[in-house]
Amino acid sequence: MQLPAQVQIPMQETTTPDFTVGPLDLTVIIVYLVASRIIPLWLGARAKKKSTKESSETESYFLGGRNFIWPFVGLSLVATNMSGATFVGLAGGAYNQGISIFAYEWMTTVILAVFIFFILPFYLRSGVFTLPEFLEKRFDRRSRMAFAGFNLFANMFIDMAAALFAGAIVVQTLYPEVPIWVAVAALAILAAIYTVVGGLGAVMISDSIQATVTILGGLIVFIATWRAIPSWDAVYETAGDDKMSLILPADNPDLPWPGLITGVLIIGLYYWTTNQLVVQRTLGARSLDHGRWGALMAGFIKLTFLFLFILPGVMALTLYDLDNPDTVFPTLVFDLLPAGLSGLIVAAVIAAITSTVDSILNSASTIVTMDFVKTFKPETTDRSLVLIGRIATVVALVVAIIWAPFIAQFDTLYNYLQSVLSYLVPPVVAVFLMGIGWKRVNATAAFLTLVILQPLGVIAFIFIEVNEVIELQFLYASGIGFATALIMLTVISIVGKTPDLEKTDELTWKRKYWKEETDTLRGTPVWANYRVLTGIMLAATVGLVVWFA
């Protein structure tokens, strides 16, 4: 899109909205938060009674009895992703660097296409509880333990800490006198209530409610911001070419265009295809079709994030001069919306943040229970496993509460998330993709790639991002790490022992699967054919990217 001719715009003023939470707002917030806990627990308890009759207690608690239909899968995927990093991070990132941050969203549709075509079928075919368990079935126990350990680390120090910090920003915007650690702890406890009690069933129901309300909330804020700006031309004039373009030059410090391939794609593949936190929703799907349709639903919703969360952040440039970009979203809410409605949006934001935290807690407890306890003590009863999972939930929560305040040293929340992942996840993505795509990859190659390159990634992150010893854009660092992992996997596999082909036969890609499925899909209605729906989703993605490029 081209910048329009010069237009006259009003002089930008520094505006300080009144963040006072009035009685009506406070009432709405309390009622919503209480209802959003009671309803999932009640419905989750009813669903649990039904699922425990058809499946084990552990399967019911950790995977909801594997009986979720596609709308719940799709909305839960969106809610898990729609954390404070969406409300606070996307709006703040857009205010700071422009609409190019949408790359992390539109690239999701490409990644989900890969997921539903080539990865999800193998996960469901294996019948696993966790993705580390899948690595044991494909490789061996060493890889399972290594990846399970990383998943716990990522859950506590990256995913959950970032979500809690985002929520604390919202709370401190409303109540500046509240210490950040108090805000973090309060949000954590709020999230833990139904995670500990209800398991994945309650979490999925809660996620579906939160996703629906927060999407509506984002739409309301977009409309209010659109009505408040002087004009669309004024937004272009204030933002400039760089901030109104999806594709940025290769030397851009925030999101250079080669980084879309070397970094954004790799980070997205980790998050949507190898992260237990996200994939656990599809593992609980009733069937492969329901898992695929749910993922497609999530992809279509992600495309709307440009309008719901990113453009309001850019439009805010014509309205405010803010020192902290991460305060953009709460500023828009309290400055532009009437009392009561602003309370509902704040409640939705807090609920979305706690919804992400509850998902992370369930993921962490599943890994502790099924990958560590069940593996080393297989005689443990189902009831004991559920109890251990609840204890693990509390421990993970405490660790995240302690770490979350340290995120404040990064420029924006999104910078923290993307820079950390860029150094840590390339080996994980390489192991999963190569393991499914090439039967020659052996167990030793997978294990060594994880235990050598991931610690090196931590060291590189500290030297480059924290201490700034050398200058390297983090998205390029991701590409370097991924290439190194591919080389390491290939070399060790070729010179090492050939894997047991009987073990890997059902867990690696073959052309016959595509042909067999093609025959099965003949006569399937268009609305139910995941290949047609995927094509529509990708076409919509291309249209958006071309329009805003």
mmCIF file with all atom_site columns, C-alpha atoms in Angstrom, residues 66-227:
data_model
loop_
_atom_site.group_PDB
_atom_site.id
_atom_site.type_symbol
_atom_site.label_atom_id
_atom_site.label_alt_id
_atom_site.label_comp_id
_atom_site.label_asym_id
_atom_site.label_entity_id
_atom_site.label_seq_id
_atom_site.pdbx_PDB_ins_code
_atom_site.Cartn_x
_atom_site.Cartn_y
_atom_site.Cartn_z
_atom_site.occupancy
_atom_site.B_iso_or_equiv
_atom_site.pdbx_formal_charge
_atom_site.auth_seq_id
_atom_site.auth_comp_id
_atom_site.auth_asym_id
_atom_site.auth_atom_id
_atom_site.pdbx_PDB_model_num
ATOM 1   C CA . ARG A 1 66  ? -10.171 -37.050 24.129 1.00 0.00 ? 66  ARG A CA 1
ATOM 2   C CA . ASN A 1 67  ? -13.711 -36.019 23.283 1.00 0.00 ? 67  ASN A CA 1
ATOM 3   C CA . PHE A 1 68  ? -13.567 -32.327 22.287 1.00 0.00 ? 68  PHE A CA 1
ATOM 4   C CA . ILE A 1 69  ? -15.397 -31.216 19.147 1.00 0.00 ? 69  ILE A CA 1
ATOM 5   C CA . TRP A 1 70  ? -13.817 -28.728 16.748 1.00 0.00 ? 70  TRP A CA 1
ATOM 6   C CA . PRO A 1 71  ? -15.344 -25.431 18.030 1.00 0.00 ? 71  PRO A CA 1
ATOM 7   C CA . PHE A 1 72  ? -13.902 -26.100 21.496 1.00 0.00 ? 72  PHE A CA 1
ATOM 8   C CA . VAL A 1 73  ? -10.557 -27.063 19.996 1.00 0.00 ? 73  VAL A CA 1
ATOM 9   C CA . GLY A 1 74  ? -10.427 -23.940 17.819 1.00 0.00 ? 74  GLY A CA 1
ATOM 10  C CA . LEU A 1 75  ? -11.541 -21.474 20.490 1.00 0.00 ? 75  LEU A CA 1
ATOM 11  C CA . SER A 1 76  ? -9.208  -23.042 23.048 1.00 0.00 ? 76  SER A CA 1
ATOM 12  C CA . LEU A 1 77  ? -6.268  -22.740 20.649 1.00 0.00 ? 77  LEU A CA 1
ATOM 13  C CA . VAL A 1 78  ? -7.095  -19.059 20.162 1.00 0.00 ? 78  VAL A CA 1
ATOM 14  C CA . ALA A 1 79  ? -7.629  -18.393 23.873 1.00 0.00 ? 79  ALA A CA 1
ATOM 15  C CA . THR A 1 80  ? -4.361  -20.092 24.779 1.00 0.00 ? 80  THR A CA 1
ATOM 16  C CA . ASN A 1 81  ? -2.583  -17.898 22.241 1.00 0.00 ? 81  ASN A CA 1
ATOM 17  C CA . MET A 1 82  ? -4.661  -14.819 23.081 1.00 0.00 ? 82  MET A CA 1
ATOM 18  C CA . SER A 1 83  ? -2.798  -14.030 26.267 1.00 0.00 ? 83  SER A CA 1
ATOM 19  C CA . GLY A 1 84  ? -1.671  -10.694 27.600 1.00 0.00 ? 84  GLY A CA 1
ATOM 20  C CA . ALA A 1 85  ? 0.931   -10.851 24.861 1.00 0.00 ? 85  ALA A CA 1
ATOM 21  C CA . THR A 1 86  ? -1.950  -10.386 22.443 1.00 0.00 ? 86  THR A CA 1
ATOM 22  C CA . PHE A 1 87  ? -3.778  -7.547  24.129 1.00 0.00 ? 87  PHE A CA 1
ATOM 23  C CA . VAL A 1 88  ? -0.794  -5.815  25.689 1.00 0.00 ? 88  VAL A CA 1
ATOM 24  C CA . GLY A 1 89  ? 2.009   -7.097  23.484 1.00 0.00 ? 89  GLY A CA 1
ATOM 25  C CA . LEU A 1 90  ? 0.465   -6.764  20.014 1.00 0.00 ? 90  LEU A CA 1
ATOM 26  C CA . ALA A 1 91  ? -1.009  -3.319  20.600 1.00 0.00 ? 91  ALA A CA 1
ATOM 27  C CA . GLY A 1 92  ? 2.214   -2.137  22.242 1.00 0.00 ? 92  GLY A CA 1
ATOM 28  C CA . GLY A 1 93  ? 4.356   -3.687  19.517 1.00 0.00 ? 93  GLY A CA 1
ATOM 29  C CA . ALA A 1 94  ? 2.206   -2.052  16.827 1.00 0.00 ? 94  ALA A CA 1
ATOM 30  C CA . TYR A 1 95  ? 2.512   1.355   18.540 1.00 0.00 ? 95  TYR A CA 1
ATOM 31  C CA . ASN A 1 96  ? 6.270   0.863   18.738 1.00 0.00 ? 96  ASN A CA 1
ATOM 32  C CA . GLN A 1 97  ? 7.128   -0.719  15.363 1.00 0.00 ? 97  GLN A CA 1
ATOM 33  C CA . GLY A 1 98  ? 3.945   -0.696  13.255 1.00 0.00 ? 98  GLY A CA 1
ATOM 34  C CA . ILE A 1 99  ? 1.802   -3.315  11.543 1.00 0.00 ? 99  ILE A CA 1
ATOM 35  C CA . SER A 1 100 ? 4.816   -5.433  10.592 1.00 0.00 ? 100 SER A CA 1
ATOM 36  C CA . ILE A 1 101 ? 4.284   -7.229  13.898 1.00 0.00 ? 101 ILE A CA 1
ATOM 37  C CA . PHE A 1 102 ? 1.288   -8.862  12.199 1.00 0.00 ? 102 PHE A CA 1
ATOM 38  C CA . ALA A 1 103 ? 3.847   -11.184 10.602 1.00 0.00 ? 103 ALA A CA 1
ATOM 39  C CA . TYR A 1 104 ? 3.657   -13.342 13.717 1.00 0.00 ? 104 TYR A CA 1
ATOM 40  C CA . GLU A 1 105 ? -0.089  -13.680 13.144 1.00 0.00 ? 105 GLU A CA 1
ATOM 41  C CA . TRP A 1 106 ? -0.459  -14.200 9.373  1.00 0.00 ? 106 TRP A CA 1
ATOM 42  C CA . MET A 1 107 ? 2.458   -16.635 9.362  1.00 0.00 ? 107 MET A CA 1
ATOM 43  C CA . THR A 1 108 ? 0.385   -18.753 11.752 1.00 0.00 ? 108 THR A CA 1
ATOM 44  C CA . THR A 1 109 ? -1.966  -19.751 8.934  1.00 0.00 ? 109 THR A CA 1
ATOM 45  C CA . VAL A 1 110 ? 0.955   -21.131 6.910  1.00 0.00 ? 110 VAL A CA 1
ATOM 46  C CA . ILE A 1 111 ? 2.216   -23.009 9.951  1.00 0.00 ? 111 ILE A CA 1
ATOM 47  C CA . LEU A 1 112 ? -1.210  -24.433 10.794 1.00 0.00 ? 112 LEU A CA 1
ATOM 48  C CA . ALA A 1 113 ? -1.502  -25.667 7.207  1.00 0.00 ? 113 ALA A CA 1
ATOM 49  C CA . VAL A 1 114 ? 1.737   -27.611 7.698  1.00 0.00 ? 114 VAL A CA 1
ATOM 50  C CA . PHE A 1 115 ? 0.470   -28.842 11.055 1.00 0.00 ? 115 PHE A CA 1
ATOM 51  C CA . ILE A 1 116 ? -2.869  -30.234 9.884  1.00 0.00 ? 116 ILE A CA 1
ATOM 52  C CA . PHE A 1 117 ? -1.459  -31.766 6.695  1.00 0.00 ? 117 PHE A CA 1
ATOM 53  C CA . PHE A 1 118 ? 1.790   -33.339 7.855  1.00 0.00 ? 118 PHE A CA 1
ATOM 54  C CA . ILE A 1 119 ? 2.146   -33.350 11.664 1.00 0.00 ? 119 ILE A CA 1
ATOM 55  C CA . LEU A 1 120 ? -1.164  -33.719 13.520 1.00 0.00 ? 120 LEU A CA 1
ATOM 56  C CA . PRO A 1 121 ? -2.032  -37.097 11.899 1.00 0.00 ? 121 PRO A CA 1
ATOM 57  C CA . PHE A 1 122 ? 1.118   -38.638 13.399 1.00 0.00 ? 122 PHE A CA 1
ATOM 58  C CA . TYR A 1 123 ? 0.470   -37.186 16.847 1.00 0.00 ? 123 TYR A CA 1
ATOM 59  C CA . LEU A 1 124 ? -3.040  -38.619 16.966 1.00 0.00 ? 124 LEU A CA 1
ATOM 60  C CA . ARG A 1 125 ? -1.973  -41.911 15.404 1.00 0.00 ? 125 ARG A CA 1
ATOM 61  C CA . SER A 1 126 ? 0.589   -42.378 18.191 1.00 0.00 ? 126 SER A CA 1
ATOM 62  C CA . GLY A 1 127 ? -2.071  -41.958 20.916 1.00 0.00 ? 127 GLY A CA 1
ATOM 63  C CA . VAL A 1 128 ? 0.280   -39.996 23.189 1.00 0.00 ? 128 VAL A CA 1
ATOM 64  C CA . PHE A 1 129 ? -0.546  -37.764 26.160 1.00 0.00 ? 129 PHE A CA 1
ATOM 65  C CA . THR A 1 130 ? 2.418   -35.429 25.583 1.00 0.00 ? 130 THR A CA 1
ATOM 66  C CA . LEU A 1 131 ? 4.809   -34.442 22.807 1.00 0.00 ? 131 LEU A CA 1
ATOM 67  C CA . PRO A 1 132 ? 7.849   -35.643 24.780 1.00 0.00 ? 132 PRO A CA 1
ATOM 68  C CA . GLU A 1 133 ? 6.116   -39.045 24.802 1.00 0.00 ? 133 GLU A CA 1
ATOM 69  C CA . PHE A 1 134 ? 5.893   -38.833 21.018 1.00 0.00 ? 134 PHE A CA 1
ATOM 70  C CA . LEU A 1 135 ? 9.670   -38.354 20.871 1.00 0.00 ? 135 LEU A CA 1
ATOM 71  C CA . GLU A 1 136 ? 10.145  -41.544 22.887 1.00 0.00 ? 136 GLU A CA 1
ATOM 72  C CA . LYS A 1 137 ? 7.968   -43.470 20.446 1.00 0.00 ? 137 LYS A CA 1
ATOM 73  C CA . ARG A 1 138 ? 9.848   -42.017 17.467 1.00 0.00 ? 138 ARG A CA 1
ATOM 74  C CA . PHE A 1 139 ? 13.349  -42.028 19.007 1.00 0.00 ? 139 PHE A CA 1
ATOM 75  C CA . ASP A 1 140 ? 13.995  -43.124 22.612 1.00 0.00 ? 140 ASP A CA 1
ATOM 76  C CA . ARG A 1 141 ? 13.551  -42.175 26.254 1.00 0.00 ? 141 ARG A CA 1
ATOM 77  C CA . ARG A 1 142 ? 16.586  -39.866 26.301 1.00 0.00 ? 142 ARG A CA 1
ATOM 78  C CA . SER A 1 143 ? 14.967  -37.460 23.851 1.00 0.00 ? 143 SER A CA 1
ATOM 79  C CA . ARG A 1 144 ? 11.722  -37.635 25.788 1.00 0.00 ? 144 ARG A CA 1
ATOM 80  C CA . MET A 1 145 ? 13.394  -36.587 29.044 1.00 0.00 ? 145 MET A CA 1
ATOM 81  C CA . ALA A 1 146 ? 15.416  -33.831 27.390 1.00 0.00 ? 146 ALA A CA 1
ATOM 82  C CA . PHE A 1 147 ? 12.398  -32.303 25.685 1.00 0.00 ? 147 PHE A CA 1
ATOM 83  C CA . ALA A 1 148 ? 10.160  -32.718 28.737 1.00 0.00 ? 148 ALA A CA 1
ATOM 84  C CA . GLY A 1 149 ? 12.696  -30.759 30.778 1.00 0.00 ? 149 GLY A CA 1
ATOM 85  C CA . PHE A 1 150 ? 12.788  -27.998 28.177 1.00 0.00 ? 150 PHE A CA 1
ATOM 86  C CA . ASN A 1 151 ? 8.991   -27.862 28.040 1.00 0.00 ? 151 ASN A CA 1
ATOM 87  C CA . LEU A 1 152 ? 8.794   -27.297 31.780 1.00 0.00 ? 152 LEU A CA 1
ATOM 88  C CA . PHE A 1 153 ? 11.438  -24.579 31.541 1.00 0.00 ? 153 PHE A CA 1
ATOM 89  C CA . ALA A 1 154 ? 9.609   -22.873 28.674 1.00 0.00 ? 154 ALA A CA 1
ATOM 90  C CA . ASN A 1 155 ? 6.231   -23.158 30.414 1.00 0.00 ? 155 ASN A CA 1
ATOM 91  C CA . MET A 1 156 ? 7.441   -21.450 33.571 1.00 0.00 ? 156 MET A CA 1
ATOM 92  C CA . PHE A 1 157 ? 10.080  -18.963 32.401 1.00 0.00 ? 157 PHE A CA 1
ATOM 93  C CA . ILE A 1 158 ? 8.744   -17.979 28.979 1.00 0.00 ? 158 ILE A CA 1
ATOM 94  C CA . ASP A 1 159 ? 5.028   -18.649 28.492 1.00 0.00 ? 159 ASP A CA 1
ATOM 95  C CA . MET A 1 160 ? 3.571   -18.317 31.978 1.00 0.00 ? 160 MET A CA 1
ATOM 96  C CA . ALA A 1 161 ? 5.915   -15.592 33.220 1.00 0.00 ? 161 ALA A CA 1
ATOM 97  C CA . ALA A 1 162 ? 5.156   -13.448 30.158 1.00 0.00 ? 162 ALA A CA 1
ATOM 98  C CA . ALA A 1 163 ? 1.402   -13.905 30.554 1.00 0.00 ? 163 ALA A CA 1
ATOM 99  C CA . LEU A 1 164 ? 1.515   -12.993 34.237 1.00 0.00 ? 164 LEU A CA 1
ATOM 100 C CA . PHE A 1 165 ? 3.698   -9.967  33.550 1.00 0.00 ? 165 PHE A CA 1
ATOM 101 C CA . ALA A 1 166 ? 1.262   -8.747  30.899 1.00 0.00 ? 166 ALA A CA 1
ATOM 102 C CA . GLY A 1 167 ? -1.579  -9.020  33.374 1.00 0.00 ? 167 GLY A CA 1
ATOM 103 C CA . ALA A 1 168 ? 0.434   -7.166  35.988 1.00 0.00 ? 168 ALA A CA 1
ATOM 104 C CA . ILE A 1 169 ? 0.881   -4.274  33.543 1.00 0.00 ? 169 ILE A CA 1
ATOM 105 C CA . VAL A 1 170 ? -2.893  -3.976  33.225 1.00 0.00 ? 170 VAL A CA 1
ATOM 106 C CA . VAL A 1 171 ? -3.376  -4.139  36.996 1.00 0.00 ? 171 VAL A CA 1
ATOM 107 C CA . GLN A 1 172 ? -0.648  -1.542  37.630 1.00 0.00 ? 172 GLN A CA 1
ATOM 108 C CA . THR A 1 173 ? -2.167  0.761   35.025 1.00 0.00 ? 173 THR A CA 1
ATOM 109 C CA . LEU A 1 174 ? -5.358  0.741   37.066 1.00 0.00 ? 174 LEU A CA 1
ATOM 110 C CA . TYR A 1 175 ? -3.724  0.610   40.500 1.00 0.00 ? 175 TYR A CA 1
ATOM 111 C CA . PRO A 1 176 ? -0.155  2.029   40.270 1.00 0.00 ? 176 PRO A CA 1
ATOM 112 C CA . GLU A 1 177 ? 0.396   1.575   43.996 1.00 0.00 ? 177 GLU A CA 1
ATOM 113 C CA . VAL A 1 178 ? 0.103   -2.233  43.742 1.00 0.00 ? 178 VAL A CA 1
ATOM 114 C CA . PRO A 1 179 ? 3.578   -3.873  43.608 1.00 0.00 ? 179 PRO A CA 1
ATOM 115 C CA . ILE A 1 180 ? 4.134   -5.908  40.465 1.00 0.00 ? 180 ILE A CA 1
ATOM 116 C CA . TRP A 1 181 ? 4.732   -9.130  42.387 1.00 0.00 ? 181 TRP A CA 1
ATOM 117 C CA . VAL A 1 182 ? 1.392   -8.743  44.183 1.00 0.00 ? 182 VAL A CA 1
ATOM 118 C CA . ALA A 1 183 ? -0.415  -8.284  40.872 1.00 0.00 ? 183 ALA A CA 1
ATOM 119 C CA . VAL A 1 184 ? 1.380   -11.315 39.422 1.00 0.00 ? 184 VAL A CA 1
ATOM 120 C CA . ALA A 1 185 ? 0.524   -13.489 42.422 1.00 0.00 ? 185 ALA A CA 1
ATOM 121 C CA . ALA A 1 186 ? -3.148  -12.467 42.407 1.00 0.00 ? 186 ALA A CA 1
ATOM 122 C CA . LEU A 1 187 ? -3.527  -13.316 38.718 1.00 0.00 ? 187 LEU A CA 1
ATOM 123 C CA . ALA A 1 188 ? -1.727  -16.622 39.202 1.00 0.00 ? 188 ALA A CA 1
ATOM 124 C CA . ILE A 1 189 ? -4.032  -17.699 42.009 1.00 0.00 ? 189 ILE A CA 1
ATOM 125 C CA . LEU A 1 190 ? -7.074  -16.654 39.970 1.00 0.00 ? 190 LEU A CA 1
ATOM 126 C CA . ALA A 1 191 ? -5.882  -18.875 37.119 1.00 0.00 ? 191 ALA A CA 1
ATOM 127 C CA . ALA A 1 192 ? -5.010  -21.824 39.329 1.00 0.00 ? 192 ALA A CA 1
ATOM 128 C CA . ILE A 1 193 ? -8.474  -22.190 40.851 1.00 0.00 ? 193 ILE A CA 1
ATOM 129 C CA . TYR A 1 194 ? -10.102 -24.227 38.107 1.00 0.00 ? 194 TYR A CA 1
ATOM 130 C CA . THR A 1 195 ? -6.892  -25.650 36.626 1.00 0.00 ? 195 THR A CA 1
ATOM 131 C CA . VAL A 1 196 ? -6.092  -27.562 39.806 1.00 0.00 ? 196 VAL A CA 1
ATOM 132 C CA . VAL A 1 197 ? -9.678  -28.673 40.361 1.00 0.00 ? 197 VAL A CA 1
ATOM 133 C CA . GLY A 1 198 ? -11.078 -29.195 36.868 1.00 0.00 ? 198 GLY A CA 1
ATOM 134 C CA . GLY A 1 199 ? -8.198  -30.276 34.617 1.00 0.00 ? 199 GLY A CA 1
ATOM 135 C CA . LEU A 1 200 ? -8.230  -29.808 30.839 1.00 0.00 ? 200 LEU A CA 1
ATOM 136 C CA . GLY A 1 201 ? -12.019 -30.158 30.578 1.00 0.00 ? 201 GLY A CA 1
ATOM 137 C CA . ALA A 1 202 ? -12.622 -27.037 32.684 1.00 0.00 ? 202 ALA A CA 1
ATOM 138 C CA . VAL A 1 203 ? -9.746  -25.252 30.947 1.00 0.00 ? 203 VAL A CA 1
ATOM 139 C CA . MET A 1 204 ? -11.181 -25.890 27.466 1.00 0.00 ? 204 MET A CA 1
ATOM 140 C CA . ILE A 1 205 ? -14.622 -24.622 28.468 1.00 0.00 ? 205 ILE A CA 1
ATOM 141 C CA . SER A 1 206 ? -13.102 -21.545 30.078 1.00 0.00 ? 206 SER A CA 1
ATOM 142 C CA . ASP A 1 207 ? -10.941 -20.946 26.999 1.00 0.00 ? 207 ASP A CA 1
ATOM 143 C CA . SER A 1 208 ? -13.983 -21.045 24.716 1.00 0.00 ? 208 SER A CA 1
ATOM 144 C CA . ILE A 1 209 ? -15.791 -18.457 26.821 1.00 0.00 ? 209 ILE A CA 1
ATOM 145 C CA . GLN A 1 210 ? -12.752 -16.180 27.061 1.00 0.00 ? 210 GLN A CA 1
ATOM 146 C CA . ALA A 1 211 ? -11.970 -16.380 23.342 1.00 0.00 ? 211 ALA A CA 1
ATOM 147 C CA . THR A 1 212 ? -15.503 -15.375 22.401 1.00 0.00 ? 212 THR A CA 1
ATOM 148 C CA . VAL A 1 213 ? -15.639 -12.444 24.828 1.00 0.00 ? 213 VAL A CA 1
ATOM 149 C CA . THR A 1 214 ? -12.144 -11.167 24.051 1.00 0.00 ? 214 THR A CA 1
ATOM 150 C CA . ILE A 1 215 ? -12.730 -11.225 20.293 1.00 0.00 ? 215 ILE A CA 1
ATOM 151 C CA . LEU A 1 216 ? -15.848 -9.136  20.839 1.00 0.00 ? 216 LEU A CA 1
ATOM 152 C CA . GLY A 1 217 ? -13.847 -6.884  23.159 1.00 0.00 ? 217 GLY A CA 1
ATOM 153 C CA . GLY A 1 218 ? -11.159 -6.366  20.550 1.00 0.00 ? 218 GLY A CA 1
ATOM 154 C CA . LEU A 1 219 ? -13.828 -5.471  17.990 1.00 0.00 ? 219 LEU A CA 1
ATOM 155 C CA . ILE A 1 220 ? -15.339 -2.889  20.346 1.00 0.00 ? 220 ILE A CA 1
ATOM 156 C CA . VAL A 1 221 ? -11.942 -1.261  20.966 1.00 0.00 ? 221 VAL A CA 1
ATOM 157 C CA . PHE A 1 222 ? -11.208 -1.194  17.224 1.00 0.00 ? 222 PHE A CA 1
ATOM 158 C CA . ILE A 1 223 ? -14.504 0.552   16.479 1.00 0.00 ? 223 ILE A CA 1
ATOM 159 C CA . ALA A 1 224 ? -13.985 3.062   19.319 1.00 0.00 ? 224 ALA A CA 1
ATOM 160 C CA . THR A 1 225 ? -10.443 3.838   18.163 1.00 0.00 ? 225 THR A CA 1
ATOM 161 C CA . TRP A 1 226 ? -11.547 4.187   14.538 1.00 0.00 ? 226 TRP A CA 1
ATOM 162 C CA . ARG A 1 227 ? -14.172 6.715   15.581 1.00 0.00 ? 227 ARG A CA 1
#
